[in-house]
Coordinates of C-alpha atoms and ligand atoms in Angstrom, one line a residue:
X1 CA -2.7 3.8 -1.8
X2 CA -3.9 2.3 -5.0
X3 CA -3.3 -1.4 -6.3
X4 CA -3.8 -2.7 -9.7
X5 CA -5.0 -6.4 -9.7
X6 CA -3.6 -7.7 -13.6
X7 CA -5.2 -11.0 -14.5
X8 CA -3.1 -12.2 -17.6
X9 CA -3.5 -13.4 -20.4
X10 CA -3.1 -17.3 -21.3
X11 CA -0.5 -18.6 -24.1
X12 CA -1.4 -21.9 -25.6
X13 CA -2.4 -24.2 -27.7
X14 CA -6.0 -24.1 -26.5
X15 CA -8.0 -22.6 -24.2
X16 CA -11.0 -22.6 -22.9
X17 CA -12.8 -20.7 -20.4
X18 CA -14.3 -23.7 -17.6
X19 CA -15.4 -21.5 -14.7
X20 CA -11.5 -20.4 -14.8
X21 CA -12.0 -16.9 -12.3
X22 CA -8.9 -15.0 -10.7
X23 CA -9.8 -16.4 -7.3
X24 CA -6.7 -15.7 -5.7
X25 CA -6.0 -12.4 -6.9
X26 CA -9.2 -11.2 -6.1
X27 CA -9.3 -12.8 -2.5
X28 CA -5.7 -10.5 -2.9
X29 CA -8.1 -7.7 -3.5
X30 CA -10.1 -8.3 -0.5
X31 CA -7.3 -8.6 1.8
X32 CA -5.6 -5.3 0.5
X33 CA -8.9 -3.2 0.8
X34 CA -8.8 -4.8 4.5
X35 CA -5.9 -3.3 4.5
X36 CA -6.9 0.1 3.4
X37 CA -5.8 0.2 -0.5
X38 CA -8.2 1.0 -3.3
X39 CA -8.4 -1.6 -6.1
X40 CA -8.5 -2.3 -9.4
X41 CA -8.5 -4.6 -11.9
X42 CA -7.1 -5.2 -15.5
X43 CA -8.7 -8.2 -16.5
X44 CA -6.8 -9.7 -19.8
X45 CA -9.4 -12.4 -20.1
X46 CA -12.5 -10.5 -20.1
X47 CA -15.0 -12.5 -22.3
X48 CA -17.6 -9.6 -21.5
X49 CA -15.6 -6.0 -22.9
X50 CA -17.9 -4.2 -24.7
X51 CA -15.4 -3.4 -27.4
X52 CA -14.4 -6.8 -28.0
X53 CA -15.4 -7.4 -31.8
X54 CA -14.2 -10.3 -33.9
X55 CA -12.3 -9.2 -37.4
X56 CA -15.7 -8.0 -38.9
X57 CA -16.8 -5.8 -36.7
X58 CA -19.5 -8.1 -34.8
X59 CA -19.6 -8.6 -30.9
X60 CA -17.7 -11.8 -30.1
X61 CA -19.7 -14.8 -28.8
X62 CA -19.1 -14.5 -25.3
X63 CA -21.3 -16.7 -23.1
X64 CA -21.9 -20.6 -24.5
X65 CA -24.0 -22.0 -21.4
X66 CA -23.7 -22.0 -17.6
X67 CA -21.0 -19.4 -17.5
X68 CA -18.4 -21.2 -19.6
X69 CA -17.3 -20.3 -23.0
X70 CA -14.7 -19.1 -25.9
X71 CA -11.9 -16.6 -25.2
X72 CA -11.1 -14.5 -28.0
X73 CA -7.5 -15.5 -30.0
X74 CA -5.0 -14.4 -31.2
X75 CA -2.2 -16.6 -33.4
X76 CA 1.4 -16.0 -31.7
X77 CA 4.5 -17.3 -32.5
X78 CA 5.3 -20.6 -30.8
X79 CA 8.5 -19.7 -27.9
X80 CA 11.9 -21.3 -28.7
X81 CA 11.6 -24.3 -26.3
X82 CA 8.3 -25.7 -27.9
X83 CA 9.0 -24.1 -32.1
X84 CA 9.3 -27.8 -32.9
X85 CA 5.5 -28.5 -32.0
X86 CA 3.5 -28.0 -35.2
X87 CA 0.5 -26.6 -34.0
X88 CA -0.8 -23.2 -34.0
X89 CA -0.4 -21.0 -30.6
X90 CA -2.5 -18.4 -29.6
X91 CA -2.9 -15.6 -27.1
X92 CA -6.2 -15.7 -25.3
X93 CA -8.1 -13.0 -24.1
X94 CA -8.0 -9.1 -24.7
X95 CA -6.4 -7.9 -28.0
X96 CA -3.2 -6.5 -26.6
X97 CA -4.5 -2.7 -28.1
X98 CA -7.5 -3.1 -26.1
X99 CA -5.6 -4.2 -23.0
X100 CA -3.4 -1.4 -23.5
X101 CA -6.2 1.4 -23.4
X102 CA -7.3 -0.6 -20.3
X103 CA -4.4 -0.2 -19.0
X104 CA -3.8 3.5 -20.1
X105 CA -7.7 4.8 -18.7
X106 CA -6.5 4.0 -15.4
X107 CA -4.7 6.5 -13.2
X108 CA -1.2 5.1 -12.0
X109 CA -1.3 2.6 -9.8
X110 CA 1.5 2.5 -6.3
X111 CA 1.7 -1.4 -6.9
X112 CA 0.7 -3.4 -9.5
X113 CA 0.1 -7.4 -8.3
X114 CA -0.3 -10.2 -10.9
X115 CA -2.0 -13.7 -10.4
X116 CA -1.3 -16.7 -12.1
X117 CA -2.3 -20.4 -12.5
X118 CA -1.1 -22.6 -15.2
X119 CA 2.8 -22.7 -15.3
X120 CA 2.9 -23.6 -19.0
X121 CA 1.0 -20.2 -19.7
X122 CA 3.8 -18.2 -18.4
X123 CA 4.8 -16.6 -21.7
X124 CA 1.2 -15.0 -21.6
X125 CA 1.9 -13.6 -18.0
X126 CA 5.4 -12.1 -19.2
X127 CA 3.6 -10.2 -22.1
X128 CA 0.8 -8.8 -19.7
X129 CA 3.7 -7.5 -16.9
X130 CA 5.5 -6.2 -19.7
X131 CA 2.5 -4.2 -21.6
X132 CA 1.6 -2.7 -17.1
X133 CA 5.5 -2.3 -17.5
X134 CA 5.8 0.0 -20.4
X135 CA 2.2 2.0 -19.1
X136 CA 3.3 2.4 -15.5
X137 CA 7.0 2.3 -15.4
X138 CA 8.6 2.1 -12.1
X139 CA 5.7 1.1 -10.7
X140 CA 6.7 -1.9 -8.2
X141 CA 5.2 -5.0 -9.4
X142 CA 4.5 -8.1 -7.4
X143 CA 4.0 -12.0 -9.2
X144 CA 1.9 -14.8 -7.7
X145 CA -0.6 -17.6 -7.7
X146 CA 0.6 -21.0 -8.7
X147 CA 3.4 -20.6 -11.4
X148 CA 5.5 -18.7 -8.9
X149 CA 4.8 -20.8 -6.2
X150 CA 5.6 -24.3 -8.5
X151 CA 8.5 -22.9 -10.8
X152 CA 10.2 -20.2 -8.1
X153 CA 13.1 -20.2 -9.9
X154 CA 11.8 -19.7 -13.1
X155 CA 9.3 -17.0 -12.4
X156 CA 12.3 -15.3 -10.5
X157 CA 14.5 -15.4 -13.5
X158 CA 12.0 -14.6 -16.3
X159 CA 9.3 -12.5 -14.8
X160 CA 11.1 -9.4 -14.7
X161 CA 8.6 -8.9 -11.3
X162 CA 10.3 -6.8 -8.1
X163 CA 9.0 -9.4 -5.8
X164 CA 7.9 -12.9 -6.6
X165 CA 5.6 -14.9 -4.0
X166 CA 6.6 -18.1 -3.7
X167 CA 5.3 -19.4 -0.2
X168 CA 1.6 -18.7 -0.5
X169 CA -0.4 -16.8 2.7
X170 CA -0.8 -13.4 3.4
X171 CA 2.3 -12.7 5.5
X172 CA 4.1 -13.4 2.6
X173 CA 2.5 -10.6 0.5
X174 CA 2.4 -8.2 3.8
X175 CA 6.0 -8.6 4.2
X176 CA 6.4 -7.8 0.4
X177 CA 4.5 -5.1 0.4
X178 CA 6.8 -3.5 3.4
X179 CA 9.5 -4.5 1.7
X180 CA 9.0 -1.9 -1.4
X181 CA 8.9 0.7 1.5
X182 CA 5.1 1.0 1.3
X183 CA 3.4 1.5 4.5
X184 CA 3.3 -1.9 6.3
X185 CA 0.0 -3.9 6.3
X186 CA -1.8 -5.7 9.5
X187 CA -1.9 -9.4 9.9
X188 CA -5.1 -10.9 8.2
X189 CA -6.9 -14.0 8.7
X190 CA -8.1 -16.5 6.3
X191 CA -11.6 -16.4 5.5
X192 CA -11.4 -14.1 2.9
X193 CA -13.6 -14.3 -0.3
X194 CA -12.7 -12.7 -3.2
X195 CA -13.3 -9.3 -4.4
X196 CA -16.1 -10.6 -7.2
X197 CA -17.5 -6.7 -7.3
X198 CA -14.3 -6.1 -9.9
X199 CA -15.4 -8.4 -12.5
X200 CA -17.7 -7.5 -15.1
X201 CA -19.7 -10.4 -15.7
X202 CA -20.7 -12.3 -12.0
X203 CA -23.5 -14.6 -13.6
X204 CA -21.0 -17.4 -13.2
X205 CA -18.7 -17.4 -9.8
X206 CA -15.9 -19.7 -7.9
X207 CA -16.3 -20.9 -4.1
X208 CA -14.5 -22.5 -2.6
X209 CA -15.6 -24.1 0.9
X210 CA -11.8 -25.5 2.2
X211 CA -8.6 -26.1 1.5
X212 CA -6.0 -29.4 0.7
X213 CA -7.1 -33.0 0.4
X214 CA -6.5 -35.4 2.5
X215 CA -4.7 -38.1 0.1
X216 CA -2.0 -37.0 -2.0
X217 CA -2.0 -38.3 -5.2
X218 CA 1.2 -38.3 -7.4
X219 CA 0.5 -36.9 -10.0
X220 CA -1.0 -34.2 -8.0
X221 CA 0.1 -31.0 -6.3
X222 CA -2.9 -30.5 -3.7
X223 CA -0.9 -31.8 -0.7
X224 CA 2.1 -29.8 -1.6
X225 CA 0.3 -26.2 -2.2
X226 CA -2.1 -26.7 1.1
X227 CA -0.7 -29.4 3.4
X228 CA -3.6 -28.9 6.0
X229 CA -7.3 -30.1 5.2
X230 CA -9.3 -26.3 6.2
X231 CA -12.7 -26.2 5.7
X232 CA -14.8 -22.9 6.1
X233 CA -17.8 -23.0 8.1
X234 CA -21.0 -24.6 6.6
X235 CA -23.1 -21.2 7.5
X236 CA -20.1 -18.9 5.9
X237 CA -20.3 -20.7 2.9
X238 CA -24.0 -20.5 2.7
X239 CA -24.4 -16.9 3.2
X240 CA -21.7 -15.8 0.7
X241 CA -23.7 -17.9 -2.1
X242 CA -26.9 -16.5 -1.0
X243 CA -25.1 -13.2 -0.8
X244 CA -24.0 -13.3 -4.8
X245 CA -27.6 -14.5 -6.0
X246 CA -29.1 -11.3 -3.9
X247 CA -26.3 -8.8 -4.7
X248 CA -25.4 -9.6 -8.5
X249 CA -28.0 -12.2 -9.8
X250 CA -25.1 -15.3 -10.1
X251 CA -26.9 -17.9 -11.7
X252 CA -23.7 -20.5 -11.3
X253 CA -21.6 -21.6 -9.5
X254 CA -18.4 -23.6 -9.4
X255 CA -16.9 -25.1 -6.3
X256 CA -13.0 -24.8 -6.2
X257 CA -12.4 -27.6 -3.7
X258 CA -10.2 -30.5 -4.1
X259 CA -12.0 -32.6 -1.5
X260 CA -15.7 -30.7 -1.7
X261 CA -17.0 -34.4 -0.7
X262 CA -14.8 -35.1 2.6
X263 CA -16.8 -35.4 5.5
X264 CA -20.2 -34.3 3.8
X265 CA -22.5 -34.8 6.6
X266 CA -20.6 -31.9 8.5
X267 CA -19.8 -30.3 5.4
X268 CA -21.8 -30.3 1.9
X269 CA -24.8 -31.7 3.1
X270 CA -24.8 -28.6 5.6
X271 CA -24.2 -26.0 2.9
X272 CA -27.1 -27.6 0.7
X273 CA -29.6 -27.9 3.5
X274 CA -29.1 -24.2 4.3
X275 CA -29.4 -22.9 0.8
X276 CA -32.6 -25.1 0.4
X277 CA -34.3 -24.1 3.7
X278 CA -33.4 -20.4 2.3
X279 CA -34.7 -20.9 -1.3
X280 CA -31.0 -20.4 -2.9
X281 CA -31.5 -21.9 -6.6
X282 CA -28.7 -21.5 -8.4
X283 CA -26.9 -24.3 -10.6
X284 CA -23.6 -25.4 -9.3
X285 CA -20.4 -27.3 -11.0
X286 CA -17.7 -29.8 -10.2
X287 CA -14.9 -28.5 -12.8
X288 CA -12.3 -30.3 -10.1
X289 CA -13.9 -33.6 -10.1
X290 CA -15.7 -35.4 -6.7
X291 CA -14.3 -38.0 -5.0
X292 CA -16.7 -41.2 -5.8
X293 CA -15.6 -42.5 -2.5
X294 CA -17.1 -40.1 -0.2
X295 CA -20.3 -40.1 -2.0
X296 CA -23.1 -41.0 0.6
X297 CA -26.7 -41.3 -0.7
X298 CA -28.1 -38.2 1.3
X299 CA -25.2 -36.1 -0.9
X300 CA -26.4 -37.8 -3.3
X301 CA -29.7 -36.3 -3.0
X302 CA -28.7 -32.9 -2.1
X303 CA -27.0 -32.3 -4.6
X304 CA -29.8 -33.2 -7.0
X305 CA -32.0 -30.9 -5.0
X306 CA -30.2 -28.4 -5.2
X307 CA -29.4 -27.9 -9.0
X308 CA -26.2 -29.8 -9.2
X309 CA -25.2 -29.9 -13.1
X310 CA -23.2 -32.5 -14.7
X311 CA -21.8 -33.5 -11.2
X312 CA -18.2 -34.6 -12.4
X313 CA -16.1 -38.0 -10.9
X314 CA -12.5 -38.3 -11.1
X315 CA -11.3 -41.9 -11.6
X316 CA -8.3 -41.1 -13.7
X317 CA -7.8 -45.2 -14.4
X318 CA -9.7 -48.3 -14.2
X319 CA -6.6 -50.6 -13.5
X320 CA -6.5 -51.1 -10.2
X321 CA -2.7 -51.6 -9.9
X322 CA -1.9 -47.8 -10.7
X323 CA -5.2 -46.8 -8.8
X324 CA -3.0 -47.7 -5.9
X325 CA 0.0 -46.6 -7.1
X326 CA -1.1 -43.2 -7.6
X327 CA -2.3 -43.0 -4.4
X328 CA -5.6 -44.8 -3.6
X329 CA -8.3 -41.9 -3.9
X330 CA -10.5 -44.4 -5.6
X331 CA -11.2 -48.0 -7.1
X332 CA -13.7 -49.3 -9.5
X333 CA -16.2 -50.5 -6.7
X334 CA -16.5 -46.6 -5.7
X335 CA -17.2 -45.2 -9.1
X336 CA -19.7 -48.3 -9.6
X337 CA -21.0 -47.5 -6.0
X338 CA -21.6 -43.2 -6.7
X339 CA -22.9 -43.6 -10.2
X340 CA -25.3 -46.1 -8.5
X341 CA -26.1 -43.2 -5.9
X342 CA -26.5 -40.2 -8.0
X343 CA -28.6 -42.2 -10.2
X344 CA -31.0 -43.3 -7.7
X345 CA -30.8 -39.8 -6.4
X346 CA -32.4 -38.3 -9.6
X347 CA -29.4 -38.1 -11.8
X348 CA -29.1 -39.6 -15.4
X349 CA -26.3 -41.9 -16.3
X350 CA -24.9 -39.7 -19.0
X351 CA -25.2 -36.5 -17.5
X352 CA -22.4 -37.6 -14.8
X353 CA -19.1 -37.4 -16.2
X354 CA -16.1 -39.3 -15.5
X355 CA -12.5 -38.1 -15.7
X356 CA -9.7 -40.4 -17.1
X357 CA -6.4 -39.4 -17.7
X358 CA -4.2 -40.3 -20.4
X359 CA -0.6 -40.3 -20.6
X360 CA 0.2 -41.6 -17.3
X361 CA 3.6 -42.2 -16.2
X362 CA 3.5 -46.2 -17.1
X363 CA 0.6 -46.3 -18.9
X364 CA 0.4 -47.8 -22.8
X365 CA -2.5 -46.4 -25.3
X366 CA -4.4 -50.2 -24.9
X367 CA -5.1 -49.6 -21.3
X368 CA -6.3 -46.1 -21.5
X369 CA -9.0 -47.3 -23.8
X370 CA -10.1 -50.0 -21.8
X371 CA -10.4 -47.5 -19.0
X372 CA -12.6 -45.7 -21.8
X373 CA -14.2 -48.4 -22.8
X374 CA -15.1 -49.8 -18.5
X375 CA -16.6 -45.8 -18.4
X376 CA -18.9 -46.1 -21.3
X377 CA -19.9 -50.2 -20.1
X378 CA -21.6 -47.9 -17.0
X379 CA -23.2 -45.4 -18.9
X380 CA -21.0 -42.3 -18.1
X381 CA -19.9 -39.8 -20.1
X382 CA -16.1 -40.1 -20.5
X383 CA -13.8 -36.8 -19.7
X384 CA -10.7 -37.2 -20.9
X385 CA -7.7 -34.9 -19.1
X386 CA -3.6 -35.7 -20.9
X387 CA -1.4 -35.8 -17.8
X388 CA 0.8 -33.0 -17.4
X389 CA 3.9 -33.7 -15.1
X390 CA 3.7 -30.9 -11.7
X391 CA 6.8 -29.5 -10.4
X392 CA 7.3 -31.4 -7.0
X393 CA 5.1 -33.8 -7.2
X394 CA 5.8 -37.6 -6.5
X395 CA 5.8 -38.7 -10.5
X396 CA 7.8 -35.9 -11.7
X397 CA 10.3 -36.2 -9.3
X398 CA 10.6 -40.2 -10.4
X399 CA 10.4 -38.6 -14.0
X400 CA 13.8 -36.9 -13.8
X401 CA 15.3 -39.8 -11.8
X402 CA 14.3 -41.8 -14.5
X403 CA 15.9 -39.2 -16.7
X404 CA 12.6 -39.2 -18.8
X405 CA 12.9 -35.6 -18.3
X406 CA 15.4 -32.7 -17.5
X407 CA 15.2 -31.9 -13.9
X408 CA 15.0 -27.5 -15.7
X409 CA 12.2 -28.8 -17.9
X410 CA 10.7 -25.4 -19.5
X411 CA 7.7 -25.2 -18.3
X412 CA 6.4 -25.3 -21.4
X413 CA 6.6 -28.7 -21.7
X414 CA 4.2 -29.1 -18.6
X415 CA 1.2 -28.2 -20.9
X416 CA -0.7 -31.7 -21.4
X417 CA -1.2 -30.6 -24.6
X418 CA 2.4 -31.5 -26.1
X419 CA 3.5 -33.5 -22.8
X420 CA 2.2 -36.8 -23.8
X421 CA 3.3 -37.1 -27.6
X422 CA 7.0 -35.9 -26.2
X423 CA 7.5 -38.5 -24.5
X424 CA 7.1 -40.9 -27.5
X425 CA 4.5 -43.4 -26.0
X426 CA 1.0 -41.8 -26.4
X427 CA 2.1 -40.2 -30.2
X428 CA -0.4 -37.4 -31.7
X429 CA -2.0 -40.2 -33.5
X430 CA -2.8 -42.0 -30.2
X431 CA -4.3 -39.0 -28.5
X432 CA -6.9 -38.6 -31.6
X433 CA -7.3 -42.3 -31.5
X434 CA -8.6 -42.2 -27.7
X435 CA -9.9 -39.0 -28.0
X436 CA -12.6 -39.7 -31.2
X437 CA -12.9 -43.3 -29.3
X438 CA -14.5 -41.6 -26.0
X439 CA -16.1 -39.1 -28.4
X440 CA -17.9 -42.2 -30.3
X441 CA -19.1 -43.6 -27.4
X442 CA -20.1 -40.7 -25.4
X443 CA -22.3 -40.2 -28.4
X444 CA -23.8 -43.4 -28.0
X445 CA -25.4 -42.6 -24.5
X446 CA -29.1 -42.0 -25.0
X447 CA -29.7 -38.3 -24.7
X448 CA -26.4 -37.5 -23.4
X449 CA -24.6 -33.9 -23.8
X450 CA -21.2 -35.5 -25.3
X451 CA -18.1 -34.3 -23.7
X452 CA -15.1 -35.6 -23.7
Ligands
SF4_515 S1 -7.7 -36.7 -4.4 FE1 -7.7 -35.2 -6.1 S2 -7.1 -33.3 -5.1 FE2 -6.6 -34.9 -3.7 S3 -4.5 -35.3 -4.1 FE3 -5.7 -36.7 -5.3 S4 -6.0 -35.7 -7.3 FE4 -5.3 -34.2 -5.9

């Protein structure tokens, strides 16, 4: 039996490629070669195709450093819901001709099984199940990862997928695939890594060492996607990193966590320790953001040791009232307390950046840049992340009770991009304002790469 993984392509009004790997479809791929399939994989965001050219003929930039960079665009026409927002849209990734003959080298498939993340991208997963449609028709098609599994209804009704996952694990996909009448699949356990041999570039890869979080922010959907706190062993961890340097040269790495930092005696500091007394060197990333809190001064250390770039804090707001009232993860005494740590471990000031978010539920422009401005005061670069409101979670529910939204809000409208001027408080001209504010001052730390 043959299975085609499809990694879609992304609709919006930006993209860009931040260590963003199909991890869960290809962990999909592991578990159905455990099962006995063959697999493949369509990969709609391929930044490394050979025959992807720009307009004149010349290779596309495809790598800017450490294993991020550009997609290649194309301008699309804006969906109905969001026509009103006057900005250019794009599809990112493959030119649809190129996906097509992709798509049409391959011999047909007996399942084809899509992954997704962003729910606001949807409209660039439709186009990529319609384009495996129209090659392999009647070929039974399966639709998960995150946008199923926060907007079921949705996906169900819009998709056009024979089966849409909505419950996450691997009985659920098992059960699906008996379901379409193909042979019925074993029970499979957790610790599966994902099926990284399918990609075509593997100089820059995701980990991730557990699963869930143990607070639950509300403006999060951590605790509602992984309820339990999991955590792989350190040694499992150690050897699949040490197994990518040896087997495809990965240079980087980017850990997937949500709490990488929890318990990091037993945990981080572990994984380190064995990749240094083995000689690993590769560079590793925090796209998720740490949590300052759990910072100890032996992590600290590690994580210096062992190549840590840019190591990334969330703080999200320096007021302490809506620090608690999102949930607690962290005050300003922690923040103060890590940078303070990873400085002394080796680190400079402006290398570590900080996440804030804008746009939250309550919050007026003035206090966002005084969170922006108590970042720069410690000598951190200043991240800036819009809030985008999660099916589920604890602030959109009080959204829609507050009838600040619809309770069938197009997903669309849960890209941060255009969520924040919506609603009216943080305008356009407010997101520039704080955006060329954290810009001015990030640019003001000596030697610092600016990001913001
Ligand atoms: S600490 Fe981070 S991952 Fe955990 S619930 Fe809060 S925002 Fe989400």
């Amino acid at each position: 039996m043959k299975a085609l993984l499809v990694n879609p392509w992304i609709c919006d009004f930006a993209a860009y490629d931040l260590w963003l790997r199909p991890f869960g479809l290809l962990r999909a791929g592991t578990v159905l070669r455990r099962w006995g399939w063959e697999v493949e994989l369509l990969d709609c965001l391929d930044r490394f195709d050979p025959d992807l050219k720009d307009n004149s003929g010349e290779i596309l930039p495809r790598r800017d450093r450490d294993g991020r960079g550009k997609y290649p665009r194309t301008p699309v026409g804006k969906p109905e819901a969001i026509a009103e927002v006057e900005r250019p849209y794009f599809r990112y990734g493959l030119p649809p001709e190129l996906a097509r003959r992709r798509l049409e080298e391959r011999e047909r498939p007996d399942l084809i099984l899509a992954g997704t993340t962003m729910t606001y991208w949807y409209p660039g997963y439709l186009e990529s199940l319609e384009l495996a449609r129209e090659v392999f028709p009647s070929v039974p098609m399966i639709l998960g990862g995150l946008y199923p599994r926060l907007c079921p209804d949705h996906a169900r009704a819009r998709s056009g997928a024979d089966i849409v996952l909505t419950g996450g694990g691997w009985g659920e996909l098992a059960a699906s695939i008996a379901g379409l009448g193909l042979p019925p699949p074993p029970p499979v356990g957790d610790d599966v890594i994902p099926a990284y041999d399918l990609l075509r570039d593997r100089s820059a890869l995701a980990v991730r060492t557990g699963r869930g979080c143990p607070h639950s922010c509300s403006y999060c959907a951590a605790a509602l996607l992984e309820p339990e706190l999991l955590r792989r062993t350190p040694e499992s961890i150690a050897a699949e990193i040490a197994g990518y340097r040896d087997r495809y040269g990965t240079t980087d790495i980017a850990f997937y966590d949500n709490a990488l930092l929890f318990d990091s005696p037993n945990h981080l500091d572990r994984i380190l320790s064995l990749l240094l007394h083995r000689g690993i060197r590769v560079r590793f990333h925090t796209p998720n953001g740490l949590h300052a809190r759990f910072l100890t001064p032996e992590t600290a250390g590690l994580m210096k040791e062992s190549g840590f770039l840019q190591p990334r804090l969330g703080l999200e707001s320096s007021r302490a009232e809506v620090q608690q009232r999102t949930g607690g993860k962290v005050a300003n005494r922690d923040l103060i307390r890590a940078l303070d740590r990873l400085e002394t471990a080796g680190f400079l000031r402006p290398e570590i950046i900080v996440y804030l978010m804008i746009g939250l539920p309550g919050q007026r422009p003035r206090e966002a840049e005084a969170d922006i401005r108590f970042v720069h005061s410690l000598g951190a670069t200043i991240s800036l992340a819009a809030y985008s409101p999660i099916p589920g979670t604890a602030d959109y529910l009080a959204l829609v009770r507050r009838g600040e939204i619809p309770a069938d809000l197009d997903p669309l409208w849960q890209n941060n991009t255009i969520f924040c001027p919506r609603q009216g408080v943080f305008t356009l001209e407010a997101v520039r304002w704080l955006r060329q504010l954290a810009g001015e001052l990030n640019r003001k730390l000596p030697g610092a790469e600016m990001e913001c």
